[in-house]
Short mmCIF file of C-alpha atoms in Angstrom, two decimals:
data_model
loop_
_atom_site.label_atom_id
_atom_site.label_comp_id
_atom_site.label_asym_id
_atom_site.label_seq_id
_atom_site.Cartn_x
_atom_site.Cartn_y
_atom_site.Cartn_z
CA MET A 1 28.35 2.70 -36.64
CA THR A 2 26.71 3.75 -33.22
CA PRO A 3 22.87 3.22 -33.35
CA SER A 4 20.93 6.35 -33.16
CA GLY A 5 18.51 7.10 -30.43
CA PHE A 6 16.07 9.66 -29.03
CA LEU A 7 13.94 10.56 -26.06
CA ALA A 8 10.24 11.71 -26.86
CA LEU A 9 8.34 13.68 -24.41
CA ALA A 10 4.37 13.61 -23.96
CA ASP A 11 4.34 17.35 -24.83
CA GLY A 12 6.00 16.35 -28.30
CA THR A 13 9.57 17.63 -27.41
CA VAL A 14 12.23 15.32 -28.92
CA PHE A 15 15.91 15.23 -27.84
CA ARG A 16 18.36 13.26 -30.09
CA GLY A 17 21.25 10.90 -28.93
CA GLU A 18 23.07 7.69 -29.50
CA SER A 19 22.47 4.36 -28.09
CA VAL A 20 25.32 2.84 -25.89
CA GLY A 21 23.14 0.34 -24.06
CA ALA A 22 20.43 -2.20 -25.06
CA ALA A 23 18.52 -1.70 -28.19
CA GLY A 24 14.55 -1.20 -27.44
CA VAL A 25 11.80 1.25 -26.54
CA ARG A 26 11.22 2.10 -22.85
CA THR A 27 8.37 4.02 -21.52
CA GLY A 28 8.47 5.91 -18.12
CA GLU A 29 8.44 9.27 -16.40
CA ALA A 30 11.28 11.52 -17.45
CA VAL A 31 13.08 12.86 -14.34
CA PHE A 32 16.61 14.19 -13.56
CA THR A 33 19.06 13.52 -10.71
CA THR A 34 21.70 16.12 -9.75
CA GLY A 35 24.07 13.81 -7.93
CA MET A 36 27.64 14.20 -9.42
CA SER A 37 28.45 10.50 -8.61
CA GLY A 38 26.34 7.42 -7.86
CA TYR A 39 25.20 6.44 -11.26
CA GLN A 40 25.38 2.74 -10.65
CA GLU A 41 23.49 3.27 -7.47
CA ALA A 42 20.77 5.37 -8.99
CA VAL A 43 20.02 2.82 -11.81
CA THR A 44 19.77 -0.08 -9.27
CA ASP A 45 17.52 1.75 -6.88
CA PRO A 46 14.18 0.59 -6.74
CA SER A 47 12.67 4.15 -6.13
CA PHE A 48 13.79 4.81 -9.79
CA ALA A 49 11.11 2.21 -11.08
CA GLU A 50 9.20 3.01 -14.11
CA GLN A 51 11.44 6.23 -14.59
CA LEU A 52 13.74 7.59 -17.41
CA VAL A 53 16.78 8.87 -15.40
CA CYS A 54 18.58 12.10 -16.88
CA PHE A 55 22.01 12.61 -15.03
CA THR A 56 22.76 16.24 -14.89
CA ALA A 57 26.69 15.38 -14.35
CA PRO A 58 28.17 16.15 -17.71
CA MET A 59 30.29 12.78 -17.72
CA VAL A 60 28.71 9.45 -16.32
CA GLY A 61 30.68 6.28 -16.09
CA ASN A 62 34.19 7.54 -15.74
CA TYR A 63 35.01 5.51 -12.55
CA GLY A 64 33.50 2.21 -13.85
CA VAL A 65 31.25 -0.20 -12.04
CA ASP A 66 31.67 -2.46 -8.85
CA GLU A 67 28.78 -4.91 -7.87
CA GLU A 68 29.27 -3.85 -4.43
CA ARG A 69 27.63 -0.28 -5.45
CA SER A 70 24.50 -1.76 -6.56
CA GLU A 71 21.54 -0.91 -4.32
CA SER A 72 19.73 -3.98 -5.36
CA GLY A 73 20.01 -7.27 -7.28
CA MET A 74 18.57 -5.81 -10.48
CA THR A 75 18.36 -2.68 -12.37
CA HIS A 76 15.03 -0.50 -11.90
CA ALA A 77 15.49 2.69 -14.04
CA SER A 78 13.60 2.17 -17.31
CA ALA A 79 16.31 4.08 -19.28
CA VAL A 80 19.37 6.25 -18.67
CA LEU A 81 19.98 9.72 -20.41
CA MET A 82 23.38 11.25 -20.54
CA ARG A 83 25.48 13.94 -21.98
CA GLU A 84 28.53 11.93 -22.29
CA ALA A 85 28.69 8.27 -21.36
CA ARG A 86 32.30 6.84 -20.46
CA GLY A 87 33.18 3.30 -20.98
CA PRO A 88 33.66 0.59 -21.59
CA ALA A 89 32.93 -0.90 -18.26
CA TRP A 90 29.69 1.17 -17.62
CA THR A 91 28.17 1.16 -21.05
CA ASP A 92 28.93 -2.77 -21.31
CA TRP A 93 27.20 -3.11 -17.71
CA LEU A 94 24.07 -1.36 -19.03
CA ARG A 95 23.83 -3.21 -22.21
CA GLU A 96 24.43 -6.48 -20.38
CA ARG A 97 21.46 -5.76 -18.16
CA GLY A 98 19.15 -4.72 -21.00
CA VAL A 99 19.23 -1.14 -20.05
CA VAL A 100 18.36 1.60 -22.91
CA ALA A 101 21.08 4.14 -22.51
CA LEU A 102 21.43 7.12 -24.52
CA THR A 103 24.57 9.54 -24.71
CA GLY A 104 24.87 12.77 -26.62
CA ILE A 105 21.53 14.09 -25.09
CA ASP A 106 21.42 17.70 -24.47
CA THR A 107 20.73 17.16 -20.89
CA ARG A 108 20.92 20.82 -19.87
CA SER A 109 18.05 21.55 -22.06
CA LEU A 110 16.20 18.49 -21.02
CA VAL A 111 16.63 19.56 -17.20
CA LEU A 112 15.41 23.15 -18.05
CA HIS A 113 12.45 21.74 -19.82
CA LEU A 114 11.37 19.55 -17.00
CA ARG A 115 12.10 22.24 -14.45
CA ASP A 116 9.68 24.55 -16.34
CA ASP A 117 7.11 21.89 -17.41
CA GLY A 118 7.44 19.25 -14.84
CA SER A 119 8.46 15.71 -15.00
CA MET A 120 6.14 13.85 -17.58
CA PRO A 121 5.72 10.69 -19.34
CA ALA A 122 8.40 9.99 -22.12
CA VAL A 123 9.62 7.34 -24.47
CA ALA A 124 13.48 6.24 -24.76
CA VAL A 125 14.05 4.86 -28.21
CA ALA A 126 17.34 2.98 -28.90
CA GLY A 127 17.36 1.76 -32.66
CA ASP A 128 14.71 2.07 -35.20
CA ALA A 129 11.89 0.21 -33.66
CA VAL A 130 9.54 2.99 -33.70
CA THR A 131 9.33 6.43 -35.49
CA VAL A 132 9.55 9.80 -33.61
CA ASP A 133 5.68 10.41 -34.20
CA GLU A 134 4.94 6.93 -32.82
CA ALA A 135 7.15 7.28 -29.83
CA VAL A 136 5.38 10.79 -29.05
CA ASP A 137 2.15 8.96 -29.31
CA LEU A 138 3.38 6.14 -26.90
CA ALA A 139 4.41 8.72 -24.45
CA ARG A 140 1.18 10.62 -24.52
CA ALA A 141 -0.89 7.24 -23.85
CA ALA A 142 1.53 6.42 -20.97
CA PRO A 143 0.00 6.87 -17.40
CA SER A 144 1.18 9.71 -15.17
CA MET A 145 3.20 8.61 -11.99
CA SER A 146 0.41 10.15 -9.95
CA GLY A 147 -1.94 7.22 -8.73
CA ARG A 148 0.55 4.59 -9.44
CA ALA A 149 1.15 2.04 -6.75
CA LEU A 150 4.53 0.35 -7.63
CA VAL A 151 5.66 -1.35 -4.31
CA VAL A 152 4.31 -4.77 -5.42
CA GLY A 153 6.60 -4.90 -8.30
CA VAL A 154 9.79 -4.22 -6.18
CA SER A 155 9.10 -5.71 -2.59
CA THR A 156 10.42 -8.93 -1.41
CA GLN A 157 7.98 -11.82 -1.69
CA GLU A 158 9.19 -13.62 1.34
CA PRO A 159 10.85 -12.63 4.64
CA TYR A 160 14.58 -12.79 4.81
CA VAL A 161 17.37 -12.20 7.49
CA HIS A 162 19.93 -9.55 6.58
CA THR A 163 21.80 -9.76 9.87
CA GLY A 164 21.03 -12.44 12.44
CA SER A 165 22.48 -10.77 15.53
CA GLY A 166 22.70 -7.48 17.14
CA ARG A 167 21.69 -5.12 20.09
CA ALA A 168 18.24 -4.46 18.81
CA ARG A 169 15.83 -6.51 16.48
CA ILE A 170 14.57 -4.42 13.64
CA ALA A 171 12.14 -5.47 11.06
CA VAL A 172 12.46 -3.40 7.71
CA VAL A 173 9.09 -3.45 5.57
CA ASP A 174 10.41 -3.48 2.00
CA TYR A 175 8.47 -0.98 -0.19
CA GLY A 176 11.60 -0.91 -2.30
CA VAL A 177 14.52 -0.83 0.35
CA LYS A 178 17.93 -0.09 -0.78
CA ARG A 179 21.02 -2.47 0.44
CA SER A 180 22.63 0.65 1.89
CA VAL A 181 19.79 1.14 4.36
CA LEU A 182 20.34 -2.47 5.51
CA HIS A 183 23.99 -2.07 5.65
CA ARG A 184 23.60 0.99 7.77
CA LEU A 185 21.33 -0.57 10.08
CA ALA A 186 23.63 -3.54 10.59
CA ARG A 187 26.66 -1.25 11.22
CA ALA A 188 24.72 0.43 13.77
CA GLY A 189 24.25 -2.71 15.68
CA ALA A 190 20.95 -3.93 14.59
CA ALA A 191 19.68 -7.55 13.68
CA VAL A 192 17.84 -6.88 10.59
CA THR A 193 14.91 -8.88 9.19
CA VAL A 194 13.41 -7.67 6.01
CA TYR A 195 9.51 -8.28 5.22
CA PRO A 196 7.22 -7.74 2.29
CA HIS A 197 5.21 -4.67 2.03
CA ASP A 198 2.07 -6.59 3.15
CA ALA A 199 3.85 -8.11 6.28
CA ASP A 200 1.34 -9.13 9.36
CA VAL A 201 1.18 -6.10 11.59
CA ASP A 202 1.03 -8.33 14.69
CA GLU A 203 4.08 -10.04 13.54
CA LEU A 204 5.97 -6.60 12.89
CA ALA A 205 4.85 -5.26 16.50
CA GLY A 206 6.84 -8.03 17.90
CA TYR A 207 10.20 -6.47 16.91
CA ASP A 208 12.03 -3.82 18.97
CA GLY A 209 11.65 -1.42 15.99
CA VAL A 210 10.21 -1.32 12.61
CA LEU A 211 11.80 0.63 9.65
CA LEU A 212 9.39 1.63 6.76
CA SER A 213 11.65 1.82 3.73
CA PRO A 214 11.99 3.99 0.72
CA GLY A 215 10.33 2.77 -2.54
CA PRO A 216 8.80 4.04 -5.81
CA GLY A 217 5.48 5.67 -6.90
CA ASP A 218 2.55 7.54 -5.51
CA PRO A 219 1.95 6.90 -1.60
CA GLU A 220 -1.71 7.82 -1.89
CA PRO A 221 -3.09 4.61 -3.53
CA LEU A 222 -1.17 2.48 -1.04
CA ALA A 223 -4.25 2.35 1.23
CA ASP A 224 -3.52 -1.25 2.69
CA GLU A 225 0.06 -0.16 3.48
CA THR A 226 -1.22 2.95 5.11
CA ALA A 227 -3.86 0.98 6.98
CA ARG A 228 -1.09 -1.10 8.34
CA VAL A 229 1.28 1.51 9.49
CA ARG A 230 -1.64 3.04 11.31
CA GLU A 231 -2.45 -0.15 13.13
CA LEU A 232 1.28 -0.33 13.94
CA VAL A 233 2.37 2.84 15.32
CA GLY A 234 2.19 2.95 19.14
CA ARG A 235 3.08 -0.63 19.37
CA THR A 236 6.74 -0.41 18.68
CA SER A 237 9.31 2.23 17.67
CA VAL A 238 8.77 3.15 14.00
CA LEU A 239 11.11 5.17 11.78
CA GLY A 240 9.97 5.81 8.21
CA ILE A 241 12.30 6.82 5.38
CA CYS A 242 11.28 8.51 2.07
CA LEU A 243 8.21 6.49 0.99
CA GLY A 244 7.89 5.06 4.66
CA HIS A 245 7.97 8.97 5.73
CA GLN A 246 4.95 9.57 3.40
CA LEU A 247 3.15 6.38 4.55
CA LEU A 248 3.57 7.63 7.93
CA ALA A 249 2.19 10.99 7.27
CA LEU A 250 -0.72 9.65 5.56
CA ALA A 251 -1.28 7.27 8.49
CA THR A 252 -1.32 10.22 10.93
CA GLY A 253 -3.67 12.52 9.08
CA HIS A 254 -1.23 14.37 6.95
CA GLU A 255 -1.52 14.98 3.11
CA THR A 256 0.81 14.13 0.28
CA PHE A 257 1.16 15.77 -3.27
CA LYS A 258 3.21 15.35 -6.39
CA LEU A 259 6.12 17.57 -6.58
CA PRO A 260 6.63 19.50 -10.32
CA PHE A 261 9.82 17.66 -10.74
CA GLY A 262 10.83 15.90 -7.70
CA HIS A 263 13.92 16.00 -5.40
CA ARG A 264 16.69 13.76 -6.70
CA GLY A 265 20.31 14.22 -6.02
CA SER A 266 22.88 14.24 -3.21
CA ASN A 267 23.02 18.12 -2.65
CA HIS A 268 19.55 18.93 -1.00
CA PRO A 269 19.68 21.44 2.05
CA VAL A 270 17.31 20.36 4.96
CA LEU A 271 16.74 22.68 8.00
CA GLU A 272 16.77 20.63 11.26
CA ARG A 273 14.45 22.80 13.17
CA GLY A 274 15.35 21.73 16.79
CA SER A 275 19.03 22.57 16.34
CA GLY A 276 19.02 25.21 13.68
CA ARG A 277 21.60 23.06 11.69
CA VAL A 278 21.43 22.66 8.05
CA LEU A 279 21.98 19.13 6.66
CA VAL A 280 23.13 18.57 3.07
CA THR A 281 21.02 15.31 2.23
CA SER A 282 20.50 12.68 -0.41
CA GLN A 283 17.18 12.52 -1.90
CA ASN A 284 15.01 10.74 -4.39
CA HIS A 285 11.41 11.45 -4.40
CA GLY A 286 8.76 12.76 -6.61
CA PHE A 287 5.96 12.96 -4.06
CA ALA A 288 6.09 14.90 -0.62
CA VAL A 289 4.31 15.69 2.56
CA ARG A 290 2.16 18.98 2.63
CA ALA A 291 3.44 21.48 5.15
CA THR A 292 1.16 22.30 8.15
CA GLU A 293 3.67 24.18 10.40
CA GLY A 294 2.70 21.54 13.03
CA GLU A 295 5.22 20.96 15.91
CA GLU A 296 5.47 17.37 14.79
CA GLU A 297 7.43 18.72 11.63
CA THR A 298 11.03 18.30 12.60
CA HIS A 299 12.94 18.91 9.20
CA VAL A 300 11.87 21.12 6.35
CA SER A 301 13.37 21.50 2.71
CA LEU A 302 15.20 24.71 2.15
CA TYR A 303 14.37 24.48 -1.53
CA ASP A 304 10.57 24.48 -1.19
CA GLY A 305 9.40 24.29 2.31
CA THR A 306 8.22 20.58 1.97
CA VAL A 307 8.19 18.37 5.29
CA GLU A 308 11.36 16.46 5.60
CA GLY A 309 10.76 15.05 8.99
CA LEU A 310 8.24 14.22 11.45
CA GLU A 311 8.25 13.49 15.19
CA LEU A 312 5.38 11.75 17.05
CA PRO A 313 6.54 10.87 20.43
CA GLU A 314 3.00 9.67 21.51
CA LEU A 315 3.08 7.14 18.92
CA ARG A 316 6.64 6.27 19.35
CA ALA A 317 7.16 7.20 15.52
CA ARG A 318 9.48 9.40 13.51
CA SER A 319 10.20 9.90 9.73
CA LEU A 320 12.65 11.27 7.22
CA GLN A 321 12.05 12.36 3.70
CA PHE A 322 15.64 12.25 2.96
CA HIS A 323 18.10 9.36 3.04
CA PRO A 324 20.11 9.09 5.99
CA GLU A 325 21.83 6.01 4.84
CA ALA A 326 23.61 8.44 2.15
CA GLY A 327 23.73 5.72 -0.54
CA PRO A 328 25.20 7.52 -2.33
CA GLY A 329 25.62 10.94 -0.78
CA PRO A 330 26.88 13.16 2.05
CA HIS A 331 27.17 11.76 5.46
CA ASP A 332 25.50 14.73 7.43
CA ALA A 333 22.48 12.59 8.22
CA TRP A 334 24.23 9.29 9.36
CA PRO A 335 23.88 9.97 12.90
CA LEU A 336 20.04 10.13 12.56
CA LEU A 337 19.74 6.47 11.83
CA GLU A 338 22.26 5.28 14.15
CA ARG A 339 20.77 7.42 17.00
CA TRP A 340 17.32 5.77 16.32
CA VAL A 341 19.05 2.29 16.65
CA ASP A 342 20.57 3.42 19.75
CA GLU A 343 17.28 4.50 21.35
CA VAL A 344 15.72 1.19 20.33
CA ALA A 345 18.57 -0.75 21.87
CA VAL A 346 18.30 1.31 25.10
CA GLY A 347 14.59 0.44 25.30
CA VAL A 348 15.36 -3.13 24.85
CA SER A 349 17.91 -3.17 27.71
CA ALA A 350 15.72 -1.00 30.17
#
């Protein structure tokens, strides 16, 4: 018999399902992602740390798994919630990696609930380790994502070289970097070295450019990381992506705030103000930069008006809230990452 399972939200709402992954109890923030593909990439994305991920796609796992698709060397999502899980490759992969995964969840109702009431702490249960009432109590006792600094748990401990040669030397500060970011930098012609989240600023400033990576959690409690970014800008070319965008914003006097249910998926429209072009983008974040209508705000979300890009030429810095590496997702924003590497390389040769 298939083991039973359920999801208990902090507000007491319960969604029943069946376990197709590892047995156990997992606590985290219940969120949803609207991508129609990229399930393996999502589960291995460090930005999903401490989150229970609901897929809105009605069928998940139908094209199997491939280790080349993994965005890191391990799974980061606390649990996976699906309407219909297909296997056995996908479900075996989840089970082997100890991921709690539930199928048969009424994901449409769950997503509507999270849209109405916001993402919230929850507990995913596979098996009979705890009762429903106990799971609800655990969810209510779990911390909110607000105020949580999670980069220490996902950042590399030591620097490493991803690509040894290239036309521009790029340092990547790892707040939870995805492999696809590193691959896109290398394909654009960069020599890439990855550094921990607390890397020495003077060492970073010796590179032709520095990329501040995506990552999980709330940017506001990352006071030390923000201070390092503030010290770095103006000394070399800087590009921030996702959490890196938020840290650059905080370092330059902007504010961040928690979104009700976040932007997660590969179909998010973003207006590029300079050209008037609309980019369809891949996104994965629960916090955002508060809009000020300043001239430095180059991109804006067409969903809710939040800041999707900053340009600070006097500091040689820019940032993007969305994911230009598109891992996975549409390729509309690919040129933005490649253009930055081109500009850094031109500066090297000048």
